[in-house]
mmCIF file of C-alpha atoms and ligand atoms in Angstrom:
data_model
loop_
_atom_site.group_PDB
_atom_site.id
_atom_site.type_symbol
_atom_site.label_atom_id
_atom_site.label_comp_id
_atom_site.label_asym_id
_atom_site.label_seq_id
_atom_site.Cartn_x
_atom_site.Cartn_y
_atom_site.Cartn_z
ATOM 1 C CA MET A 263 -23.839 -25.306 205.914
ATOM 2 C CA TYR A 264 -24.319 -24.560 209.371
ATOM 3 C CA ASN A 265 -23.161 -23.676 212.601
ATOM 4 C CA LEU A 266 -24.687 -24.001 215.728
ATOM 5 C CA HIS A 267 -23.395 -21.618 217.987
ATOM 6 C CA SER A 268 -23.307 -17.985 218.292
ATOM 7 C CA HIS A 269 -23.721 -14.818 220.236
ATOM 8 C CA THR A 270 -25.947 -11.694 219.807
ATOM 9 C CA PHE A 271 -26.521 -8.316 221.990
ATOM 10 C CA LEU A 272 -29.179 -10.750 223.733
ATOM 11 C CA SER A 273 -26.231 -11.506 225.751
ATOM 12 C CA ASP A 274 -22.162 -11.215 225.056
ATOM 13 C CA GLY A 275 -22.402 -10.879 221.250
ATOM 14 C CA ASP A 276 -22.062 -6.983 219.653
ATOM 15 C CA LEU A 277 -24.813 -7.604 217.066
ATOM 16 C CA LEU A 278 -28.958 -7.603 216.343
ATOM 17 C CA PRO A 279 -30.001 -11.227 216.154
ATOM 18 C CA SER A 280 -30.712 -10.026 212.079
ATOM 19 C CA GLU A 281 -27.799 -9.336 211.793
ATOM 20 C CA VAL A 282 -25.626 -12.039 212.402
ATOM 21 C CA ALA A 283 -28.715 -14.132 209.977
ATOM 22 C CA VAL A 284 -27.952 -11.741 207.832
ATOM 23 C CA ARG A 285 -23.968 -11.990 207.772
ATOM 24 C CA TYR A 286 -24.149 -15.431 207.907
ATOM 25 C CA HIS A 287 -26.125 -16.324 204.987
ATOM 26 C CA ASP A 288 -23.809 -13.853 203.051
ATOM 27 C CA LYS A 289 -20.542 -16.418 204.561
ATOM 28 C CA GLY A 290 -22.918 -19.071 202.682
ATOM 29 C CA TYR A 291 -24.013 -20.800 205.384
ATOM 30 C CA SER A 292 -27.659 -22.290 205.326
ATOM 31 C CA ILE A 293 -28.321 -22.846 208.907
ATOM 32 C CA ILE A 294 -27.971 -21.320 212.077
ATOM 33 C CA ALA A 295 -28.778 -21.101 215.866
ATOM 34 C CA ILE A 296 -28.936 -17.790 217.943
ATOM 35 C CA THR A 297 -27.396 -19.406 220.812
ATOM 36 C CA ASP A 298 -27.505 -16.582 223.484
ATOM 37 C CA HIS A 299 -25.655 -17.224 227.243
ATOM 38 C CA ALA A 300 -28.009 -17.260 230.512
ATOM 39 C CA ASP A 301 -28.970 -18.519 233.918
ATOM 40 C CA TYR A 302 -31.803 -18.462 235.824
ATOM 41 C CA SER A 303 -31.536 -13.945 235.772
ATOM 42 C CA ASN A 304 -32.214 -14.078 232.071
ATOM 43 C CA ILE A 305 -33.270 -17.149 230.702
ATOM 44 C CA LYS A 306 -37.108 -16.411 230.149
ATOM 45 C CA GLN A 307 -36.836 -13.456 228.401
ATOM 46 C CA ILE A 308 -34.679 -14.458 226.618
ATOM 47 C CA THR A 309 -35.835 -17.358 225.442
ATOM 48 C CA LYS A 310 -38.937 -16.355 224.877
ATOM 49 C CA SER A 311 -37.502 -13.790 222.454
ATOM 50 C CA ILE A 312 -34.920 -16.045 220.344
ATOM 51 C CA VAL A 313 -37.614 -17.913 220.084
ATOM 52 C CA GLU A 314 -40.392 -14.683 218.873
ATOM 53 C CA PHE A 315 -37.496 -14.217 216.446
ATOM 54 C CA CYS A 316 -37.435 -17.305 214.711
ATOM 55 C CA ARG A 317 -40.630 -17.931 214.360
ATOM 56 C CA ARG A 318 -40.899 -14.408 212.185
ATOM 57 C CA TRP A 319 -37.230 -14.872 210.197
ATOM 58 C CA PRO A 320 -39.229 -15.232 207.168
ATOM 59 C CA LYS A 321 -38.703 -18.601 204.792
ATOM 60 C CA ASP A 322 -37.667 -17.559 202.134
ATOM 61 C CA THR A 323 -34.895 -14.937 203.165
ATOM 62 C CA GLY A 324 -32.164 -18.283 202.240
ATOM 63 C CA ILE A 325 -30.755 -18.622 206.087
ATOM 64 C CA THR A 326 -33.120 -21.090 208.574
ATOM 65 C CA VAL A 327 -32.783 -19.341 211.654
ATOM 66 C CA LEU A 328 -33.076 -22.480 214.657
ATOM 67 C CA ALA A 329 -33.718 -21.002 218.549
ATOM 68 C CA GLY A 330 -31.373 -21.972 221.395
ATOM 69 C CA ILE A 331 -30.070 -21.211 224.195
ATOM 70 C CA GLU A 332 -26.012 -22.030 225.720
ATOM 71 C CA LEU A 333 -26.143 -22.595 229.273
ATOM 72 C CA THR A 334 -23.354 -20.796 230.609
ATOM 73 C CA HIS A 335 -21.143 -20.999 234.230
ATOM 74 C CA LEU A 336 -24.441 -22.577 236.176
ATOM 75 C CA PRO A 337 -24.398 -23.986 239.261
ATOM 76 C CA PRO A 338 -24.118 -27.485 237.641
ATOM 77 C CA GLN A 339 -26.713 -29.119 239.511
ATOM 78 C CA GLN A 340 -28.605 -26.096 237.815
ATOM 79 C CA PHE A 341 -28.394 -28.272 234.391
ATOM 80 C CA LYS A 342 -30.972 -29.941 234.614
ATOM 81 C CA PRO A 343 -33.456 -27.661 235.157
ATOM 82 C CA LEU A 344 -32.827 -25.197 233.075
ATOM 83 C CA ALA A 345 -32.535 -27.414 230.235
ATOM 84 C CA ALA A 346 -35.953 -28.535 230.798
ATOM 85 C CA LEU A 347 -37.149 -24.776 230.853
ATOM 86 C CA ALA A 348 -35.372 -23.995 227.822
ATOM 87 C CA ARG A 349 -37.184 -26.547 225.930
ATOM 88 C CA ARG A 350 -40.188 -26.532 227.496
ATOM 89 C CA ALA A 351 -39.715 -22.471 226.367
ATOM 90 C CA GLY A 352 -39.468 -23.685 222.700
ATOM 91 C CA ALA A 353 -35.702 -23.791 222.049
ATOM 92 C CA GLN A 354 -34.697 -26.086 219.669
ATOM 93 C CA ILE A 355 -30.666 -25.968 220.317
ATOM 94 C CA ILE A 356 -29.622 -26.363 223.858
ATOM 95 C CA ILE A 357 -25.586 -25.944 224.293
ATOM 96 C CA ALA A 358 -24.198 -26.722 227.944
ATOM 97 C CA HIS A 359 -20.784 -23.694 228.133
ATOM 98 C CA GLY A 360 -17.928 -26.746 228.926
ATOM 99 C CA GLU A 361 -14.584 -26.847 231.337
ATOM 100 C CA THR A 362 -12.565 -25.294 228.516
ATOM 101 C CA PRO A 363 -9.564 -24.559 229.996
ATOM 102 C CA VAL A 364 -9.931 -20.869 229.354
ATOM 103 C CA GLU A 365 -12.333 -19.651 232.690
ATOM 104 C CA PRO A 366 -12.841 -21.312 235.718
ATOM 105 C CA VAL A 367 -15.569 -23.087 235.041
ATOM 106 C CA ALA A 368 -17.405 -24.615 237.821
ATOM 107 C CA LYS A 369 -16.117 -28.995 238.662
ATOM 108 C CA ASP A 370 -18.884 -31.440 237.222
ATOM 109 C CA THR A 371 -19.983 -29.361 234.946
ATOM 110 C CA ASN A 372 -18.886 -31.414 231.666
ATOM 111 C CA HIS A 373 -21.034 -34.972 233.847
ATOM 112 C CA LEU A 374 -24.456 -32.590 235.053
ATOM 113 C CA SER A 375 -24.539 -31.713 232.159
ATOM 114 C CA LEU A 376 -23.856 -34.455 229.681
ATOM 115 C CA LEU A 377 -27.145 -35.343 232.255
ATOM 116 C CA ALA A 378 -29.283 -32.351 230.991
ATOM 117 C CA ASP A 379 -31.323 -32.263 228.596
ATOM 118 C CA ILE A 380 -28.258 -30.627 226.008
ATOM 119 C CA ASP A 381 -27.640 -30.706 222.345
ATOM 120 C CA ILE A 382 -24.258 -29.556 222.736
ATOM 121 C CA LEU A 383 -21.466 -29.530 225.444
ATOM 122 C CA ALA A 384 -19.303 -26.525 224.048
ATOM 123 C CA HIS A 385 -15.924 -27.081 224.177
ATOM 124 C CA PRO A 386 -15.473 -29.386 227.074
ATOM 125 C CA GLY A 387 -11.659 -28.723 227.519
ATOM 126 C CA LEU A 388 -9.781 -31.830 229.042
ATOM 127 C CA ILE A 389 -12.924 -34.394 228.612
ATOM 128 C CA SER A 390 -12.221 -37.191 230.446
ATOM 129 C CA ASP A 391 -13.005 -40.822 229.247
ATOM 130 C CA SER A 392 -15.940 -41.204 231.428
ATOM 131 C CA ASP A 393 -17.374 -38.147 229.877
ATOM 132 C CA ALA A 394 -16.437 -38.750 227.229
ATOM 133 C CA GLU A 395 -18.148 -42.104 226.900
ATOM 134 C CA LEU A 396 -21.705 -40.611 228.764
ATOM 135 C CA ALA A 397 -21.265 -38.388 225.564
ATOM 136 C CA ALA A 398 -21.844 -40.709 223.351
ATOM 137 C CA ARG A 399 -24.154 -43.173 225.359
ATOM 138 C CA ARG A 400 -26.436 -39.902 225.449
ATOM 139 C CA GLY A 401 -26.248 -38.762 221.335
ATOM 140 C CA ILE A 402 -24.637 -35.863 222.754
ATOM 141 C CA PHE A 403 -22.411 -34.261 219.900
ATOM 142 C CA LEU A 404 -18.814 -32.560 221.255
ATOM 143 C CA GLU A 405 -17.614 -29.069 219.862
ATOM 144 C CA VAL A 406 -14.783 -28.666 217.901
ATOM 145 C CA THR A 407 -14.560 -25.133 218.764
ATOM 146 C CA SER A 408 -12.540 -21.834 216.225
ATOM 147 C CA ARG A 409 -12.733 -19.520 219.662
ATOM 148 C CA SER A 410 -9.610 -18.900 220.375
ATOM 149 C CA GLY A 411 -8.952 -20.003 224.232
ATOM 150 C CA HIS A 412 -11.759 -22.201 223.670
ATOM 151 C CA ASN A 413 -9.730 -24.433 220.632
ATOM 152 C CA GLN A 414 -6.915 -25.005 223.150
ATOM 153 C CA THR A 415 -8.251 -28.259 223.441
ATOM 154 C CA ASN A 416 -9.784 -29.435 220.172
ATOM 155 C CA GLU A 417 -7.376 -32.024 219.790
ATOM 156 C CA HIS A 418 -8.240 -33.596 223.255
ATOM 157 C CA VAL A 419 -12.321 -33.542 222.296
ATOM 158 C CA VAL A 420 -11.809 -35.205 219.552
ATOM 159 C CA LYS A 421 -9.255 -37.864 220.024
ATOM 160 C CA GLN A 422 -11.708 -38.684 223.128
ATOM 161 C CA ALA A 423 -14.772 -38.364 220.884
ATOM 162 C CA ARG A 424 -12.890 -41.356 218.418
ATOM 163 C CA LYS A 425 -12.113 -43.880 221.453
ATOM 164 C CA PHE A 426 -15.630 -43.827 222.247
ATOM 165 C CA SER A 427 -17.144 -42.927 219.682
ATOM 166 C CA ALA A 428 -19.173 -39.949 220.831
ATOM 167 C CA LYS A 429 -20.592 -36.954 217.713
ATOM 168 C CA LEU A 430 -18.242 -34.178 217.174
ATOM 169 C CA ILE A 431 -20.028 -30.896 215.980
ATOM 170 C CA LEU A 432 -17.769 -28.078 213.971
ATOM 171 C CA ASN A 433 -19.236 -24.135 215.734
ATOM 172 C CA ASN A 434 -18.355 -20.814 215.348
ATOM 173 C CA ASP A 435 -19.093 -19.551 218.952
ATOM 174 C CA SER A 436 -19.057 -16.018 217.376
ATOM 175 C CA HIS A 437 -19.363 -13.193 219.314
ATOM 176 C CA SER A 438 -18.397 -9.859 216.923
ATOM 177 C CA PRO A 439 -18.427 -9.938 212.721
ATOM 178 C CA GLU A 440 -15.139 -10.751 212.473
ATOM 179 C CA ASP A 441 -15.827 -14.421 214.603
ATOM 180 C CA ILE A 442 -18.187 -14.661 211.007
ATOM 181 C CA ILE A 443 -15.946 -17.441 209.453
ATOM 182 C CA THR A 444 -16.306 -19.255 205.983
ATOM 183 C CA PRO A 445 -17.536 -22.862 206.142
ATOM 184 C CA GLN A 446 -14.566 -23.691 204.510
ATOM 185 C CA GLN A 447 -12.830 -21.735 207.098
ATOM 186 C CA LEU A 448 -14.744 -23.880 209.754
ATOM 187 C CA ILE A 449 -13.748 -27.048 208.083
ATOM 188 C CA LYS A 450 -9.976 -26.212 208.415
ATOM 189 C CA VAL A 451 -10.584 -26.004 212.264
ATOM 190 C CA GLY A 452 -11.700 -29.328 212.301
ATOM 191 C CA ARG A 453 -8.284 -30.473 209.645
ATOM 192 C CA ASP A 454 -5.806 -28.616 212.754
ATOM 193 C CA ALA A 455 -7.643 -30.142 215.610
ATOM 194 C CA GLY A 456 -6.950 -33.926 213.719
ATOM 195 C CA LEU A 457 -10.185 -34.418 212.161
ATOM 196 C CA THR A 458 -9.445 -36.317 208.989
ATOM 197 C CA GLN A 459 -11.545 -36.310 205.269
ATOM 198 C CA VAL A 460 -13.155 -39.644 206.396
ATOM 199 C CA GLU A 461 -14.498 -37.693 209.775
ATOM 200 C CA ILE A 462 -15.680 -34.154 208.659
ATOM 201 C CA ASP A 463 -17.597 -35.800 206.183
ATOM 202 C CA LYS A 464 -19.445 -38.344 208.848
ATOM 203 C CA ILE A 465 -20.016 -34.294 211.348
ATOM 204 C CA TYR A 466 -22.322 -33.164 208.436
ATOM 205 C CA THR A 467 -24.180 -36.252 207.986
ATOM 206 C CA ASP A 468 -24.718 -36.592 211.707
ATOM 207 C CA VAL A 469 -25.709 -32.817 212.095
ATOM 208 C CA LYS A 470 -27.911 -33.050 208.912
ATOM 209 C CA GLU A 471 -29.633 -35.918 211.296
ATOM 210 C CA PHE A 472 -30.115 -34.292 213.673
ATOM 211 C CA LEU A 473 -31.167 -31.194 211.820
ATOM 212 C CA ASN A 474 -33.765 -33.295 210.447
ATOM 213 C CA LYS A 475 -34.973 -35.226 213.402
ATOM 214 C CA LYS A 476 -35.605 -31.585 215.163
ATOM 215 C CA GLU A 477 -37.404 -30.323 212.098
ATOM 216 C CA ARG A 478 -39.994 -33.375 212.413
ATOM 217 C CA ARG A 479 -40.901 -32.811 215.379
HETATM 218 ZN ZN1 ZN B 667 -19.679 -15.230 225.513
HETATM 219 ZN ZN1 ZN B 668 -20.615 -19.442 223.219
#
């Protein structure tokens, strides 16, 4: 059981990374990623902090913590250089903060982030045909989210992924203790977005394969 999108007080979350890990473990997860919001102002510092935290997190805690980052509200041309910088600094999971319907995200964010070295396009809102097709071609996950507001377009994201055979991922985008729902509740978010059991199983297979590849690197 995984969740590859979570925030700590290294950006706008409420909790220390250790507490995020402990609380996810308590809810039944075995692997998470810490993916705090970043732009040019903080990317070097927080990537360094998260990478060090993950490197020192003991192997015998029952939960694996991956180092990540969420590139957020960037001028869209900055996705490429910042994804490359985060990757060089050791980020394993790179998320782009997509064109959610509830925030004024810059136009072309979905498109230009999909051309950068990202793993997941979070809450891509009313993603277009051409961008869903681009995500499929580049093997980038489109996110179905439990986060209130961002979740308004989950059904559209599912339909677009189906239409172009893009990979989907279910994520929590947690900021506070109340956001840390159980894996079963996260699966229900997928069902509410219109996913069938077969499609949900496929998500877990795809994510597992993706994580295995990361580990081999
Ligand atoms: Zn946030
Ligand atoms: Zn987020």
